[in-house]
Every structure is written in structure tokens, then in C-alpha cells.
Amino acid sequence: MKITLYLTLAFVCRASLGQSLTADIKSEYDNIEASRTLFTQSLKSKDYLPLMKCVTKNFISINPGTVPWKVINEMFEKRGGIPYDSVQMKPIETVIVSDSIAYDFGTRKTYYTNEQGKVVELQDTYLAILKKGKDNIWKMHRDVASGLVEEN
């Protein structure tokens, strides 16, 4: 009888823990999506204060080395600040590796206005390493992009 009771309690605890973990993981994915949305909206609105909540203090981003990206990098060096008008991110895969590390893999469209006043679209495939901050916000820690665009 005691063994049956212990097994039943263990099963109930494990089942409820599994549901809790599933809900927690769903919540974390929602939080990652919220950070991604805040990042893209902050860029579009040119409101960079919220943008700083989306990246770690030692954030590193590596753009593709293709010619179109070299043009925007040169503009960045001349102008200073962030040269993008907006960014649209389309995640293909987001994986939470631990309670504080995740990665986001997908495609991205970046828009900027060139020196002639024309809006230019650049596309890339990105892999972003995310870290969860002490404030429980998922932040981009590393962002590496390729000019080859992954079809999904």
C-alpha cells in the first residue's frame, strides 16, 4: 500500500512538474519574442533607450562581408549612430539551451536610406546568441550574419 501511494505521489508530482516546465518554457519563448519585437520597434522608431535593454553590455555584431553590407558599414563609420531605418527578423529556429542561454537562427531584412535618399533593403541569415539578464529580459549577446539567405 505504501509503495503504491509513493508511486502515485511521484507520478502526480512528475506530471505537474512537467506541465509547469512546459508552461515555463512557453513563457520563455514568449519573452524572447517580446525582446525581438522591442529590438525591431526601437530601431524603427529611432528610440534607442529601449534598444539598450535588448543587448548585453558587451554585445558584438558581425554583419555580412558582402559589398552591399560594406557600404552600410562605411556609412556607419561616417555618420556614427545606428544607420538602419528598420529591421525585420524572421526566426526559423529558436532554442533555449539553459535557463540563461538561447540562440535564435533566422533571416532578416534590414532597411536603410542611402546618401541619395533611396531606401535600400539588405537581406541576411543570422545566428544570435541570447543571454537572459538579471532583469529576466532576453538580450542579444552575439549576432553573426551571412549574406547568403537561408530559404525557409
Coordinates of C-alpha atoms in Angstrom, one line a residue:
M1 CA 0.0 0.0 0.0
K2 CA 2.8 2.4 0.9
I3 CA 4.7 1.7 -2.3
T4 CA 1.5 2.3 -4.3
L5 CA 1.0 5.6 -2.5
Y6 CA 4.6 6.7 -3.1
L7 CA 4.4 5.8 -6.7
T8 CA 1.1 7.6 -7.1
L9 CA 2.6 10.7 -5.4
A10 CA 5.7 10.5 -7.5
F11 CA 3.7 10.3 -10.7
V12 CA 1.4 13.2 -9.8
C13 CA 4.4 15.3 -8.8
R14 CA 6.2 14.5 -12.0
A15 CA 3.1 15.2 -14.1
S16 CA 2.5 18.5 -12.5
L17 CA 6.2 19.4 -12.8
G18 CA 6.1 18.6 -16.5
Q19 CA 3.2 20.9 -17.0
S20 CA 4.9 23.6 -15.1
L21 CA 8.1 23.2 -17.1
T22 CA 6.1 23.3 -20.4
A23 CA 4.4 26.5 -19.3
D24 CA 7.7 28.0 -18.2
I25 CA 9.3 27.2 -21.5
K26 CA 6.4 28.6 -23.4
S27 CA 6.7 31.8 -21.3
E28 CA 10.5 32.0 -22.0
Y29 CA 9.8 31.7 -25.8
D30 CA 7.2 34.5 -25.4
N31 CA 9.8 36.6 -23.6
I32 CA 12.3 36.0 -26.4
E33 CA 9.7 37.1 -28.9
A34 CA 8.9 40.2 -26.8
S35 CA 12.7 41.1 -26.8
R36 CA 12.9 40.6 -30.5
T37 CA 9.9 42.8 -31.1
L38 CA 11.2 45.5 -28.7
F39 CA 14.5 45.4 -30.6
T40 CA 12.9 45.9 -34.1
Q41 CA 10.4 48.5 -32.9
S42 CA 13.1 50.5 -31.1
L43 CA 15.2 50.6 -34.3
K44 CA 12.2 51.6 -36.4
S45 CA 11.2 54.4 -34.1
K46 CA 14.8 55.6 -33.5
D47 CA 14.1 55.3 -29.8
Y48 CA 17.4 53.8 -28.8
L49 CA 16.9 53.7 -25.0
P50 CA 14.7 50.6 -25.1
L51 CA 17.1 49.1 -27.6
M52 CA 19.8 49.1 -24.9
K53 CA 17.6 46.7 -22.9
C54 CA 17.7 44.2 -25.8
V55 CA 21.5 43.8 -25.9
T56 CA 24.2 42.9 -23.4
K57 CA 26.8 45.4 -22.3
N58 CA 29.4 43.6 -24.3
F59 CA 27.2 42.9 -27.4
I60 CA 29.1 42.1 -30.6
S61 CA 27.5 42.1 -34.0
I62 CA 29.2 40.9 -37.2
N63 CA 27.5 41.9 -40.5
P64 CA 28.0 40.0 -43.7
G65 CA 31.2 40.9 -45.6
T66 CA 29.5 41.3 -48.9
V67 CA 29.7 44.6 -50.9
P68 CA 26.2 45.9 -50.0
W69 CA 27.0 45.5 -46.3
K70 CA 30.3 47.1 -46.7
V71 CA 28.5 50.2 -47.9
I72 CA 26.3 50.4 -44.8
N73 CA 29.3 49.7 -42.6
E74 CA 31.2 52.7 -44.2
M75 CA 28.1 54.9 -43.7
F76 CA 28.0 53.8 -40.0
E77 CA 31.7 54.9 -39.6
K78 CA 31.0 58.2 -41.3
R79 CA 27.7 59.1 -39.6
G80 CA 28.1 57.4 -36.3
G81 CA 25.0 56.1 -34.6
I82 CA 22.8 53.3 -36.0
P83 CA 22.5 53.6 -39.8
Y84 CA 19.4 51.3 -40.1
D85 CA 15.9 52.6 -40.7
S86 CA 14.3 49.3 -39.7
V87 CA 14.9 45.6 -39.3
Q88 CA 12.5 42.7 -39.8
M89 CA 13.6 39.4 -38.2
K90 CA 12.0 36.1 -39.3
P91 CA 13.2 33.4 -36.9
I92 CA 13.5 29.9 -38.3
E93 CA 14.6 28.2 -35.1
T94 CA 14.8 29.5 -31.5
V95 CA 16.3 27.1 -28.9
I96 CA 16.6 27.6 -25.2
V97 CA 19.8 25.9 -24.2
S98 CA 19.7 26.6 -20.5
D99 CA 17.9 28.9 -18.0
S100 CA 20.1 31.8 -19.2
I101 CA 21.3 31.0 -22.8
A102 CA 19.4 30.6 -26.0
Y103 CA 20.0 31.0 -29.7
D104 CA 17.9 32.4 -32.5
F105 CA 18.5 31.5 -36.1
G106 CA 16.7 33.1 -39.0
T107 CA 16.6 35.5 -41.8
R108 CA 16.5 39.3 -41.6
K109 CA 15.7 42.2 -43.8
T110 CA 17.5 45.5 -43.0
Y111 CA 16.4 48.8 -44.5
Y112 CA 18.5 52.0 -44.6
T113 CA 18.4 55.2 -46.6
N114 CA 21.5 55.7 -48.7
E115 CA 23.2 59.0 -49.4
Q116 CA 21.0 59.6 -52.4
G117 CA 17.8 59.3 -50.2
K118 CA 16.8 55.9 -51.6
V119 CA 15.6 53.2 -49.2
V120 CA 17.8 50.1 -49.7
E121 CA 16.9 46.6 -48.5
L122 CA 19.6 44.2 -47.4
Q123 CA 19.0 40.5 -46.5
D124 CA 20.9 38.1 -44.4
T125 CA 20.8 34.9 -42.4
Y126 CA 21.6 35.4 -38.8
L127 CA 22.6 33.4 -35.7
A128 CA 22.1 35.3 -32.5
I129 CA 23.3 34.1 -29.1
L130 CA 20.9 35.3 -26.4
K131 CA 21.6 35.7 -22.6
K132 CA 18.9 36.2 -20.0
G133 CA 19.8 39.2 -17.9
K134 CA 19.3 39.7 -14.1
D135 CA 16.2 41.6 -15.1
N136 CA 14.8 38.4 -16.8
I137 CA 14.9 40.0 -20.2
W138 CA 16.5 38.0 -23.0
K139 CA 19.2 40.1 -24.6
M140 CA 21.3 39.7 -27.8
H141 CA 24.9 38.9 -26.8
R142 CA 26.4 37.9 -30.1
D143 CA 25.0 38.3 -33.6
V144 CA 26.7 36.8 -36.6
A145 CA 25.2 37.2 -40.1
S146 CA 25.9 35.8 -43.6
G147 CA 24.9 37.4 -46.9
L148 CA 23.7 34.1 -48.1
V149 CA 20.0 34.0 -47.3
E150 CA 18.6 30.7 -45.9
E151 CA 15.3 29.8 -47.6
N152 CA 12.6 28.6 -45.2

